[in-house]
Amino acid sequence: MTRDWRWDPCVSHDGGEAESFVADYFAMKDRKTLLIGGAGFDPRATQVVERMAAAGADVRALFVRENRPDPDPELTRRAEENIGRLQNAIPSHEIVSIEIFGADGAVVGGRNVAMAASRQDMTSITDVVVDISALSVGTAFPLIKFFVELIDRGRGPKNLHLFVAHDPGLDAQISSIASDAPGYVHGFRGGLTLDSASQAAKLWLPQLAKGRQQALSRVHDFVSPHDTCPILPFPARDSRLGDLLAEEYIVEFESAWKVDARDVVYADEQDPLHLYRTILRLDDLRKPVFRDAGGSILILSPLGTKVMSLGALMAALERDLPVAYLESIGYNFQASAEPASTTPHLIHVWLEGDVYPQPRPRLKKGLAQ
């Protein structure tokens, strides 16, 4: 059976191939690039930027500084250091401060970053690069969706590239302080806005991560799913990580979520396309089963690594799936937590562009088949 999936096949690179792609592709004289990335404390914030600069790319940058209440002074100092390196790497740049929470405590970061992106001059731009290495899900997802929809309408640059500097060890050492109010990421309410969704069987796919039990429990209560299929990383750099996470969440598995071994979804920690295809396969399998009983809807919660969140993002974009999330009001970062290497494992996904034959499978809406 032929699968009508937008990103199957998909052009992507990892490790040395991603490094070579940056050095070769963005050095071309006909490439004019807008790069958007985070300007925060995360040590990976400068990795993609500095490689673009080293390639001699014709690049203009928009650096996003996510502002949260009462930031830790040490994290602010680290962010200032990163900003200095970003400015030195790309002299033609703009730094935009994005308030993640409004005065009333509402999450507004996604809407704010989309507005900042809409103000950019795209006249001569051939490629947009979004580096999610130092961006939160609540900021990165709406930003990327803005450009996907812009390109889909034929109004933006043809090429959209996603990059992430992959370091699961560092991800584990950066812990978030979750807010009290779960919700849906801006632009990712999906089919839940339709009347037909009220009778749909809801399957929740939470991406498990260390130390996020309380956050995921709040999201579970908010979503109130009929069934839960937790996502565990396998294969992973740490071969025991999946077992450790299953052990950490054993109470949730056995009580509130009612999960057994057959419900667990495994996804390659280092390949976003693996999770993307797994989610779409689940969606395709459920649709005919629940078609005459109100339909089926998958709800994603990407609280794990940045790479796996890319897979969830791609599935959510293609099928208009809701993304339930608990925004962070702050972060804790161990003083000794630094990248294991000055050359992190880069992952690149060519999300949109002239590399793909036309016409492409369309983006679906809501519960459409």
Short mmCIF file of C-alpha atoms in Angstrom, two decimals:
data_model
loop_
_atom_site.label_atom_id
_atom_site.label_comp_id
_atom_site.label_asym_id
_atom_site.label_seq_id
_atom_site.Cartn_x
_atom_site.Cartn_y
_atom_site.Cartn_z
CA MET A 1 0.00 0.00 0.00
CA THR A 2 1.34 3.44 -0.97
CA ARG A 3 1.61 5.80 1.98
CA ASP A 4 0.63 9.39 1.35
CA TRP A 5 2.94 10.91 3.94
CA ARG A 6 4.45 14.34 3.45
CA TRP A 7 7.87 13.50 4.88
CA ASP A 8 8.30 9.94 3.66
CA PRO A 9 10.85 10.05 2.19
CA CYS A 10 12.51 12.96 3.98
CA VAL A 11 15.94 14.53 3.45
CA SER A 12 17.87 14.53 6.71
CA HIS A 13 21.45 14.28 7.94
CA ASP A 14 23.10 13.49 11.26
CA GLY A 15 26.59 13.61 12.69
CA GLY A 16 29.34 14.11 10.12
CA GLU A 17 26.84 14.26 7.27
CA ALA A 18 25.07 17.21 8.92
CA GLU A 19 28.41 18.98 9.46
CA SER A 20 29.31 18.49 5.79
CA PHE A 21 25.88 19.70 4.68
CA VAL A 22 26.30 22.96 6.60
CA ALA A 23 29.81 23.50 5.23
CA ASP A 24 28.84 22.80 1.60
CA TYR A 25 25.24 23.92 1.14
CA PHE A 26 25.24 27.23 3.00
CA ALA A 27 28.57 28.26 1.44
CA MET A 28 26.90 28.40 -2.00
CA LYS A 29 26.83 31.93 -3.37
CA ASP A 30 23.14 31.75 -4.29
CA ARG A 31 22.05 30.89 -0.72
CA LYS A 32 20.78 33.77 1.41
CA THR A 33 19.76 32.50 4.83
CA LEU A 34 17.68 33.69 7.76
CA LEU A 35 18.73 31.78 10.87
CA ILE A 36 16.53 31.75 13.97
CA GLY A 37 17.79 30.27 17.21
CA GLY A 38 17.67 30.60 20.97
CA ALA A 39 19.79 33.08 22.89
CA GLY A 40 19.58 31.42 26.27
CA PHE A 41 21.83 29.68 28.77
CA ASP A 42 21.94 26.30 27.01
CA PRO A 43 25.55 25.56 25.97
CA ARG A 44 24.28 24.30 22.61
CA ALA A 45 22.91 27.72 21.66
CA THR A 46 26.04 28.66 19.70
CA GLN A 47 26.89 25.38 17.99
CA VAL A 48 24.91 25.66 14.75
CA VAL A 49 25.46 29.42 14.50
CA GLU A 50 29.24 29.10 14.71
CA ARG A 51 29.26 26.36 12.08
CA MET A 52 27.19 28.49 9.73
CA ALA A 53 29.61 31.37 10.24
CA ALA A 54 32.62 29.11 9.67
CA ALA A 55 31.07 27.97 6.36
CA GLY A 56 31.07 31.57 5.15
CA ALA A 57 27.29 31.58 4.80
CA ASP A 58 25.44 34.70 3.69
CA VAL A 59 23.31 34.72 6.79
CA ARG A 60 21.17 37.09 8.82
CA ALA A 61 20.05 35.98 12.28
CA LEU A 62 17.13 36.44 14.61
CA PHE A 63 18.14 35.43 18.11
CA VAL A 64 15.24 34.67 20.45
CA ARG A 65 15.66 35.38 24.14
CA GLU A 66 12.96 33.65 26.15
CA ASN A 67 12.07 35.73 29.21
CA ARG A 68 10.61 34.01 32.26
CA PRO A 69 9.88 35.50 35.70
CA ASP A 70 12.69 35.68 38.28
CA PRO A 71 15.49 34.03 36.24
CA ASP A 72 18.41 32.44 38.05
CA PRO A 73 21.37 34.90 38.05
CA GLU A 74 23.81 32.16 37.01
CA LEU A 75 21.64 31.19 34.06
CA THR A 76 21.37 34.86 33.09
CA ARG A 77 25.17 35.13 33.15
CA ARG A 78 25.49 32.07 30.93
CA ALA A 79 22.90 33.50 28.53
CA GLU A 80 24.85 36.76 28.28
CA GLU A 81 28.01 34.83 27.43
CA ASN A 82 26.19 32.93 24.71
CA ILE A 83 24.72 36.15 23.32
CA GLY A 84 28.22 37.60 23.01
CA ARG A 85 29.35 34.57 21.00
CA LEU A 86 26.24 34.69 18.82
CA GLN A 87 26.78 38.37 18.05
CA ASN A 88 30.42 37.78 17.15
CA ALA A 89 29.54 34.86 14.88
CA ILE A 90 26.83 36.68 12.90
CA PRO A 91 27.21 40.48 12.89
CA SER A 92 23.99 40.94 10.91
CA HIS A 93 21.48 40.02 13.58
CA GLU A 94 18.53 41.05 15.71
CA ILE A 95 17.89 39.99 19.29
CA VAL A 96 14.24 39.78 20.22
CA SER A 97 13.02 39.31 23.78
CA ILE A 98 10.00 37.03 23.98
CA GLU A 99 7.86 37.09 27.11
CA ILE A 100 6.77 33.52 27.75
CA PHE A 101 4.07 34.47 30.25
CA GLY A 102 1.67 37.40 30.13
CA ALA A 103 0.86 39.70 33.02
CA ASP A 104 -2.05 37.42 33.94
CA GLY A 105 0.13 34.30 33.91
CA ALA A 106 -1.18 33.06 30.57
CA VAL A 107 1.32 31.38 28.22
CA VAL A 108 1.93 33.82 25.35
CA GLY A 109 5.43 32.89 24.16
CA GLY A 110 4.29 30.95 21.09
CA ARG A 111 2.09 33.77 19.84
CA ASN A 112 4.82 36.34 20.51
CA VAL A 113 7.53 34.47 18.63
CA ALA A 114 5.25 33.90 15.63
CA MET A 115 4.58 37.64 15.51
CA ALA A 116 8.31 38.36 15.66
CA ALA A 117 8.91 35.97 12.75
CA SER A 118 6.14 37.60 10.70
CA ARG A 119 7.97 40.94 10.90
CA GLN A 120 11.10 39.60 9.18
CA ASP A 121 11.92 40.76 5.66
CA MET A 122 11.93 37.64 3.47
CA THR A 123 12.45 39.43 0.17
CA SER A 124 15.82 37.97 -0.77
CA ILE A 125 15.87 34.96 1.57
CA THR A 126 16.23 31.52 -0.06
CA ASP A 127 16.54 29.44 3.12
CA VAL A 128 15.19 29.68 6.66
CA VAL A 129 17.07 27.77 9.37
CA VAL A 130 15.45 27.15 12.75
CA ASP A 131 17.87 25.86 15.36
CA ILE A 132 15.82 24.40 18.21
CA SER A 133 18.86 23.49 20.35
CA ALA A 134 18.15 26.30 22.83
CA LEU A 135 14.43 26.86 22.19
CA SER A 136 11.60 25.44 24.25
CA VAL A 137 8.80 23.39 22.68
CA GLY A 138 6.32 26.19 23.40
CA THR A 139 8.43 28.57 21.32
CA ALA A 140 9.91 26.29 18.65
CA PHE A 141 6.69 24.55 17.57
CA PRO A 142 4.67 27.73 16.74
CA LEU A 143 7.73 29.27 15.08
CA ILE A 144 8.23 26.29 12.77
CA LYS A 145 4.51 26.00 12.05
CA PHE A 146 4.48 29.65 10.97
CA PHE A 147 7.09 28.99 8.29
CA VAL A 148 5.57 25.67 7.17
CA GLU A 149 2.21 27.33 6.57
CA LEU A 150 3.85 30.34 4.93
CA ILE A 151 5.70 28.08 2.48
CA ASP A 152 2.61 25.91 1.94
CA ARG A 153 0.75 29.04 0.79
CA GLY A 154 3.60 29.91 -1.58
CA ARG A 155 4.42 33.13 0.28
CA GLY A 156 7.76 32.35 1.93
CA PRO A 157 11.25 31.16 1.05
CA LYS A 158 11.22 27.71 -0.52
CA ASN A 159 13.58 26.03 1.93
CA LEU A 160 13.07 25.40 5.63
CA HIS A 161 15.78 23.59 7.62
CA LEU A 162 15.59 22.37 11.21
CA PHE A 163 18.73 21.78 13.26
CA VAL A 164 19.41 20.48 16.74
CA ALA A 165 22.66 19.87 18.58
CA HIS A 166 21.94 16.49 20.14
CA ASP A 167 23.23 15.77 23.64
CA PRO A 168 20.84 13.62 25.73
CA GLY A 169 23.26 13.72 28.67
CA LEU A 170 22.97 17.49 28.77
CA ASP A 171 19.19 17.28 28.38
CA ALA A 172 19.10 15.12 31.49
CA GLN A 173 21.10 17.69 33.48
CA ILE A 174 18.82 20.61 32.62
CA SER A 175 15.68 20.28 34.69
CA SER A 176 12.65 22.48 34.21
CA ILE A 177 10.42 24.04 36.84
CA ALA A 178 6.93 23.39 35.54
CA SER A 179 4.08 25.86 35.78
CA ASP A 180 0.74 24.89 37.30
CA ALA A 181 -1.46 25.16 34.24
CA PRO A 182 -1.14 22.66 31.39
CA GLY A 183 -2.53 23.61 28.01
CA TYR A 184 -2.05 23.22 24.28
CA VAL A 185 0.92 24.72 22.48
CA HIS A 186 -0.07 27.80 20.48
CA GLY A 187 -1.37 26.67 17.09
CA PHE A 188 -1.51 23.01 18.11
CA ARG A 189 -5.03 22.39 19.38
CA GLY A 190 -5.66 20.23 16.32
CA GLY A 191 -8.97 18.48 15.82
CA LEU A 192 -10.02 19.22 19.40
CA THR A 193 -11.52 22.49 18.15
CA LEU A 194 -14.10 20.55 16.12
CA ASP A 195 -17.49 19.46 17.46
CA SER A 196 -16.85 15.98 16.08
CA ALA A 197 -13.90 15.59 18.44
CA SER A 198 -16.14 15.43 21.50
CA GLN A 199 -16.92 11.77 20.81
CA ALA A 200 -13.44 10.80 19.56
CA ALA A 201 -11.35 8.17 21.33
CA LYS A 202 -8.34 10.06 22.71
CA LEU A 203 -4.94 8.35 22.72
CA TRP A 204 -2.27 10.23 24.66
CA LEU A 205 1.37 9.78 23.59
CA PRO A 206 3.60 11.29 26.30
CA GLN A 207 7.33 11.38 25.65
CA LEU A 208 8.93 10.27 28.92
CA ALA A 209 11.92 12.04 30.44
CA LYS A 210 13.72 11.91 33.76
CA GLY A 211 12.21 13.94 36.57
CA ARG A 212 9.03 14.89 34.69
CA GLN A 213 6.51 12.68 36.51
CA GLN A 214 4.70 15.56 38.17
CA ALA A 215 4.49 17.57 34.94
CA LEU A 216 3.24 14.61 32.92
CA SER A 217 0.73 13.70 35.61
CA ARG A 218 -0.74 17.21 35.35
CA VAL A 219 -0.87 16.93 31.58
CA HIS A 220 -2.58 13.53 31.86
CA ASP A 221 -5.27 14.96 34.11
CA PHE A 222 -5.71 17.86 31.70
CA VAL A 223 -6.00 15.63 28.60
CA SER A 224 -8.10 12.95 30.33
CA PRO A 225 -7.32 10.36 27.63
CA HIS A 226 -9.10 7.08 27.06
CA ASP A 227 -5.77 5.30 26.54
CA THR A 228 -2.08 6.12 27.06
CA CYS A 229 0.93 4.89 25.09
CA PRO A 230 4.14 6.25 26.66
CA ILE A 231 7.08 6.86 24.32
CA LEU A 232 10.43 5.45 25.45
CA PRO A 233 13.79 6.09 23.73
CA PHE A 234 15.15 2.90 22.13
CA PRO A 235 17.70 2.56 20.77
CA ALA A 236 19.39 5.24 22.87
CA ARG A 237 22.92 6.36 23.60
CA ASP A 238 22.45 4.93 27.08
CA SER A 239 21.19 1.43 26.35
CA ARG A 240 19.52 1.22 29.77
CA LEU A 241 17.66 4.53 29.51
CA GLY A 242 14.35 2.98 28.47
CA ASP A 243 14.43 0.54 31.39
CA LEU A 244 15.35 3.31 33.83
CA LEU A 245 12.47 5.49 32.64
CA ALA A 246 10.01 2.60 32.84
CA GLU A 247 11.15 1.99 36.41
CA GLU A 248 10.87 5.70 37.26
CA TYR A 249 7.28 5.84 35.96
CA ILE A 250 6.15 2.48 37.34
CA VAL A 251 3.55 4.08 39.62
CA GLU A 252 2.03 6.02 36.73
CA PHE A 253 2.09 2.93 34.52
CA GLU A 254 0.28 0.77 37.05
CA SER A 255 -2.21 3.23 38.50
CA ALA A 256 -3.31 6.46 36.82
CA TRP A 257 -2.26 5.62 33.26
CA LYS A 258 -3.06 1.90 33.33
CA VAL A 259 -0.22 0.99 30.95
CA ASP A 260 1.19 -2.45 30.29
CA ALA A 261 4.13 -3.56 28.17
CA ARG A 262 2.04 -3.81 25.00
CA ASP A 263 1.14 -0.11 25.22
CA VAL A 264 4.72 1.21 25.19
CA VAL A 265 5.98 2.93 22.02
CA TYR A 266 9.71 2.75 21.30
CA ALA A 267 11.44 5.41 19.20
CA ASP A 268 15.04 5.91 18.13
CA GLU A 269 16.50 8.63 20.36
CA GLN A 270 18.68 9.93 17.52
CA ASP A 271 16.25 9.75 14.58
CA PRO A 272 13.23 12.09 14.57
CA LEU A 273 11.85 10.40 11.45
CA HIS A 274 11.44 7.13 13.34
CA LEU A 275 9.03 8.68 15.83
CA TYR A 276 7.29 10.65 13.08
CA ARG A 277 6.56 7.48 11.11
CA THR A 278 5.55 5.57 14.24
CA ILE A 279 2.97 8.21 15.19
CA LEU A 280 1.51 8.33 11.68
CA ARG A 281 1.35 4.54 11.55
CA LEU A 282 -0.60 4.51 14.84
CA ASP A 283 -2.93 7.18 13.51
CA ASP A 284 -3.54 5.22 10.31
CA LEU A 285 -4.24 2.00 12.24
CA ARG A 286 -6.75 3.63 14.60
CA LYS A 287 -8.80 5.59 12.07
CA PRO A 288 -10.69 2.64 10.50
CA VAL A 289 -11.19 1.02 13.91
CA PHE A 290 -12.90 4.08 15.43
CA ARG A 291 -14.46 5.55 12.28
CA ASP A 292 -17.99 4.46 13.23
CA ALA A 293 -17.57 5.20 16.94
CA GLY A 294 -16.82 8.93 16.92
CA GLY A 295 -13.34 8.82 15.41
CA SER A 296 -9.86 8.76 16.90
CA ILE A 297 -7.50 11.53 17.89
CA LEU A 298 -3.88 11.33 19.03
CA ILE A 299 -2.59 13.86 21.56
CA LEU A 300 1.17 14.39 21.83
CA SER A 301 3.25 15.60 24.80
CA PRO A 302 6.92 16.01 23.77
CA LEU A 303 8.61 16.57 27.12
CA GLY A 304 11.75 14.55 26.34
CA THR A 305 14.80 15.15 24.14
CA LYS A 306 14.87 17.81 21.43
CA VAL A 307 15.47 15.24 18.68
CA MET A 308 12.42 13.15 19.54
CA SER A 309 10.33 16.31 19.88
CA LEU A 310 11.13 17.00 16.20
CA GLY A 311 9.46 13.73 15.26
CA ALA A 312 6.39 14.67 17.29
CA LEU A 313 6.36 18.10 15.65
CA MET A 314 6.42 16.65 12.13
CA ALA A 315 3.52 14.31 12.91
CA ALA A 316 1.54 17.11 14.56
CA LEU A 317 2.08 19.38 11.55
CA GLU A 318 1.05 16.74 9.01
CA ARG A 319 -2.07 15.47 10.79
CA ASP A 320 -2.98 18.62 12.75
CA LEU A 321 -2.55 16.74 16.01
CA PRO A 322 -2.95 18.53 19.36
CA VAL A 323 0.16 19.02 21.49
CA ALA A 324 -0.55 19.14 25.23
CA TYR A 325 2.26 20.75 27.18
CA LEU A 326 3.20 22.24 30.53
CA GLU A 327 5.28 25.37 30.03
CA SER A 328 8.32 25.87 32.25
CA ILE A 329 8.51 28.90 34.52
CA GLY A 330 12.23 28.35 35.02
CA TYR A 331 15.15 25.94 34.80
CA ASN A 332 17.81 24.39 36.98
CA PHE A 333 21.21 23.72 35.45
CA GLN A 334 24.04 21.92 37.23
CA ALA A 335 27.21 24.00 37.27
CA SER A 336 29.25 21.06 35.99
CA ALA A 337 26.91 20.34 33.09
CA GLU A 338 28.79 21.20 29.91
CA PRO A 339 28.67 19.63 26.44
CA ALA A 340 30.62 16.41 26.32
CA SER A 341 32.32 17.63 23.16
CA THR A 342 32.91 20.88 21.29
CA THR A 343 31.56 19.06 18.24
CA PRO A 344 28.08 17.90 19.30
CA HIS A 345 26.06 15.47 17.25
CA LEU A 346 24.21 17.71 14.81
CA ILE A 347 20.92 16.58 13.30
CA HIS A 348 19.40 18.30 10.27
CA VAL A 349 15.94 17.87 8.79
CA TRP A 350 15.18 19.55 5.47
CA LEU A 351 11.54 20.14 6.25
CA GLU A 352 10.43 22.07 3.17
CA GLY A 353 12.17 22.97 -0.05
CA ASP A 354 12.99 22.60 -3.72
CA VAL A 355 14.66 19.26 -2.95
CA TYR A 356 11.19 17.66 -2.88
CA PRO A 357 9.16 16.81 -6.02
CA GLN A 358 5.86 18.60 -6.46
CA PRO A 359 3.00 18.27 -5.75
CA ARG A 360 3.48 17.08 -2.19
CA PRO A 361 0.95 15.42 0.14
CA ARG A 362 -1.14 18.16 1.70
CA LEU A 363 -1.24 18.98 5.39
CA LYS A 364 -4.41 17.49 6.90
CA LYS A 365 -6.83 19.27 9.20
CA GLY A 366 -8.58 17.95 12.27
CA LEU A 367 -10.08 14.48 12.05
CA ALA A 368 -9.95 14.38 8.25
CA GLN A 369 -9.17 10.97 6.77
#
